[in-house]
Short mmCIF file of C-alpha atoms in Angstrom, two decimals:
data_model
loop_
_atom_site.label_atom_id
_atom_site.label_comp_id
_atom_site.label_asym_id
_atom_site.label_seq_id
_atom_site.Cartn_x
_atom_site.Cartn_y
_atom_site.Cartn_z
CA MET A 1 -12.83 -19.60 33.58
CA SER A 2 -14.90 -17.64 35.73
CA ALA A 3 -18.42 -17.84 36.57
CA HIS A 4 -18.59 -14.41 34.60
CA ALA A 5 -16.85 -14.96 31.66
CA HIS A 6 -18.40 -14.90 28.34
CA PRO A 7 -18.67 -18.48 26.96
CA LEU A 8 -16.56 -17.23 23.78
CA GLN A 9 -12.81 -18.00 24.54
CA THR A 10 -10.03 -17.32 21.91
CA ARG A 11 -6.30 -17.85 22.58
CA THR A 12 -4.42 -14.86 22.30
CA SER A 13 -0.83 -15.08 20.91
CA THR A 14 1.93 -14.81 23.47
CA PRO A 15 5.45 -14.15 22.44
CA ALA A 16 6.08 -17.79 23.38
CA VAL A 17 3.13 -19.15 21.26
CA GLN A 18 4.42 -16.89 18.38
CA SER A 19 8.01 -18.22 18.54
CA LEU A 20 6.49 -21.56 18.65
CA HIS A 21 4.58 -21.00 15.55
CA ALA A 22 7.83 -19.00 13.96
CA VAL A 23 9.61 -22.76 14.58
CA GLN A 24 6.84 -24.96 13.22
CA PRO A 25 5.41 -23.14 10.15
CA SER A 26 3.76 -26.40 8.98
CA GLY A 27 0.96 -26.06 11.33
CA ARG A 28 -2.68 -24.83 10.38
CA ARG A 29 -5.48 -22.36 12.01
CA VAL A 30 -7.64 -24.87 13.77
CA LEU A 31 -11.08 -23.27 15.25
CA VAL A 32 -12.04 -25.95 18.20
CA SER A 33 -15.56 -25.82 19.15
CA SER A 34 -18.23 -27.91 21.03
CA VAL A 35 -22.02 -28.52 19.78
CA SER A 36 -24.66 -25.91 21.09
CA SER A 37 -25.62 -28.51 24.05
CA ASP A 38 -22.33 -29.23 25.46
CA SER A 39 -20.87 -27.34 28.17
CA HIS A 40 -18.04 -29.55 28.83
CA THR A 41 -14.54 -27.77 28.39
CA TRP A 42 -11.76 -30.16 29.39
CA ASN A 43 -12.18 -32.02 26.04
CA LEU A 44 -11.76 -28.78 24.34
CA VAL A 45 -8.58 -27.82 26.16
CA PHE A 46 -7.55 -31.12 25.71
CA LEU A 47 -7.87 -30.78 21.76
CA GLN A 48 -6.54 -27.36 21.84
CA LEU A 49 -3.29 -28.51 23.87
CA LEU A 50 -2.78 -31.67 21.25
CA LEU A 51 -3.17 -29.30 18.37
CA GLU A 52 -0.83 -26.68 19.61
CA GLU A 53 1.92 -29.37 20.42
CA MET A 54 1.70 -30.54 17.04
CA GLY A 55 2.31 -27.14 15.61
CA HIS A 56 -1.22 -25.77 15.00
CA GLU A 57 -2.56 -22.32 15.60
CA VAL A 58 -5.77 -22.70 17.62
CA ILE A 59 -8.69 -20.78 18.15
CA ASN A 60 -11.25 -22.34 21.03
CA VAL A 61 -14.58 -20.82 20.67
CA GLY A 62 -15.62 -23.11 23.64
CA SER A 63 -18.36 -24.88 25.13
CA CYS A 64 -22.26 -24.64 24.45
CA VAL A 65 -21.78 -23.01 20.76
CA PRO A 66 -24.90 -22.17 19.18
CA ASP A 67 -24.65 -22.89 15.38
CA GLU A 68 -24.79 -18.93 14.61
CA LEU A 69 -21.48 -18.46 16.60
CA LEU A 70 -19.78 -21.22 14.97
CA ILE A 71 -20.49 -19.98 11.48
CA GLU A 72 -19.57 -16.10 12.53
CA GLU A 73 -15.99 -17.82 13.90
CA CYS A 74 -15.67 -19.57 11.09
CA ARG A 75 -15.99 -16.35 8.81
CA ARG A 76 -14.12 -14.27 11.33
CA VAL A 77 -11.03 -16.74 11.61
CA GLN A 78 -11.02 -18.16 8.48
CA PRO A 79 -9.58 -21.59 9.92
CA ASP A 80 -7.72 -24.20 7.75
CA LEU A 81 -9.64 -26.90 9.76
CA VAL A 82 -12.96 -26.79 12.11
CA VAL A 83 -12.92 -29.57 15.01
CA VAL A 84 -16.44 -30.26 16.70
CA SER A 85 -16.15 -32.06 20.12
CA SER A 86 -18.94 -33.55 21.95
CA VAL A 87 -18.78 -35.47 25.47
CA ASN A 88 -22.56 -35.04 26.23
CA GLY A 89 -23.64 -37.89 23.73
CA HIS A 90 -25.74 -35.25 21.76
CA GLY A 91 -22.88 -34.56 19.07
CA ALA A 92 -24.53 -36.54 16.15
CA LEU A 93 -27.68 -34.88 16.39
CA ASP A 94 -26.27 -31.34 17.41
CA GLY A 95 -23.27 -31.65 14.99
CA ALA A 96 -25.56 -33.00 12.05
CA ARG A 97 -27.83 -29.55 12.83
CA ALA A 98 -24.69 -27.64 12.84
CA ILE A 99 -22.75 -28.81 9.92
CA ARG A 100 -26.18 -28.84 7.70
CA ARG A 101 -26.10 -24.73 8.70
CA LEU A 102 -22.66 -24.61 7.71
CA ARG A 103 -22.81 -26.03 4.60
CA GLU A 104 -26.10 -23.95 3.85
CA GLN A 105 -23.70 -20.86 3.88
CA GLN A 106 -21.92 -20.35 0.20
CA ASP A 107 -18.35 -19.02 1.52
CA LEU A 108 -18.12 -21.96 4.09
CA ARG A 109 -19.28 -24.77 1.96
CA ASP A 110 -15.71 -25.85 1.28
CA LEU A 111 -14.05 -25.64 4.77
CA ARG A 112 -12.75 -28.56 6.03
CA VAL A 113 -14.78 -29.82 9.53
CA VAL A 114 -14.93 -32.57 11.53
CA ILE A 115 -16.44 -34.15 14.65
CA GLY A 116 -15.51 -36.67 17.17
CA GLY A 117 -16.26 -37.68 20.63
CA LYS A 118 -19.11 -39.36 22.24
CA LEU A 119 -21.75 -38.89 19.51
CA GLY A 120 -24.56 -40.76 21.11
CA VAL A 121 -25.90 -41.51 24.20
CA ARG A 122 -26.59 -45.14 23.95
CA GLY A 123 -23.26 -46.54 23.93
CA ALA A 124 -21.97 -49.09 22.08
CA GLU A 125 -25.35 -50.63 21.31
CA ALA A 126 -26.12 -47.59 18.81
CA GLY A 127 -23.60 -48.24 16.37
CA THR A 128 -21.54 -45.98 14.65
CA TYR A 129 -22.47 -42.68 13.82
CA GLY A 130 -20.07 -42.01 10.74
CA PRO A 131 -22.05 -42.86 7.78
CA GLU A 132 -24.88 -40.17 9.14
CA LEU A 133 -22.35 -37.66 9.81
CA MET A 134 -20.64 -37.85 6.81
CA ALA A 135 -23.54 -37.67 4.81
CA ALA A 136 -24.74 -34.67 6.79
CA GLY A 137 -21.39 -32.69 5.48
CA PHE A 138 -18.53 -33.80 7.91
CA ASP A 139 -15.40 -34.47 6.24
CA ALA A 140 -14.31 -37.04 8.93
CA VAL A 141 -15.72 -38.61 12.20
CA PHE A 142 -13.97 -39.90 14.90
CA GLU A 143 -15.60 -42.32 17.37
CA ASP A 144 -15.18 -41.98 21.31
CA ALA A 145 -14.05 -45.84 21.35
CA ALA A 146 -11.15 -45.04 18.64
CA GLY A 147 -9.24 -42.83 21.15
CA VAL A 148 -6.85 -39.96 19.44
CA ALA A 149 -4.57 -41.83 17.42
CA GLU A 150 -6.94 -42.01 14.72
CA PHE A 151 -7.35 -38.18 14.64
CA ARG A 152 -3.74 -37.49 14.92
CA ARG A 153 -3.19 -39.53 12.04
CA TYR A 154 -5.90 -38.01 10.16
CA LEU A 155 -4.36 -34.63 10.69
CA ALA A 156 -0.78 -35.75 9.59
CA GLN A 157 -2.07 -37.47 6.51
CA SER A 158 -4.86 -34.88 5.60
CA ALA A 159 -4.56 -32.82 2.37
CA ILE A 160 -5.24 -29.60 4.67
CA PRO A 161 -3.32 -26.69 3.47
CA ALA A 162 -0.50 -25.85 5.95
CA LEU A 163 -0.31 -22.15 7.31
CA GLU A 164 2.09 -19.83 5.68
CA PRO A 165 5.43 -19.22 7.68
CA SER A 166 4.99 -15.92 9.72
CA ALA A 167 7.33 -12.83 8.47
CA ALA A 168 7.91 -12.28 11.83
#
């Protein structure tokens, strides 16, 4: 991303991506985002590639996403799942605020939203943030130490509805 690029980035569908989705119709529409204070992008790129490899359609909103923009993008994209990622250690704080704001929206209350990554700044001494973030409104929490295996299992076993095959 250039220094002058807008922080809101969406993935455009190229013919190769469109054909990938035609081959793998079991995917879901997944919106990937960071928390508002997290300027890291490689974690978002990794998640996007992982999810696309699994056959999902991914809209990567980017880093430093304000709560209002996340809400607007959820309405615009109408994803099956929102994945919030944090590597700066403020995921628990910013994520809890963001999910509460999102759950206040009548039309987004039932949207499946998960969070993962480095959720706190105190490392292992902080314990787990899962119960607090689940109580705030997340459907699942993936602590940094667990790696991606648990996230992959969640996606494979989750009752999130799959996208309908495209007519193309």
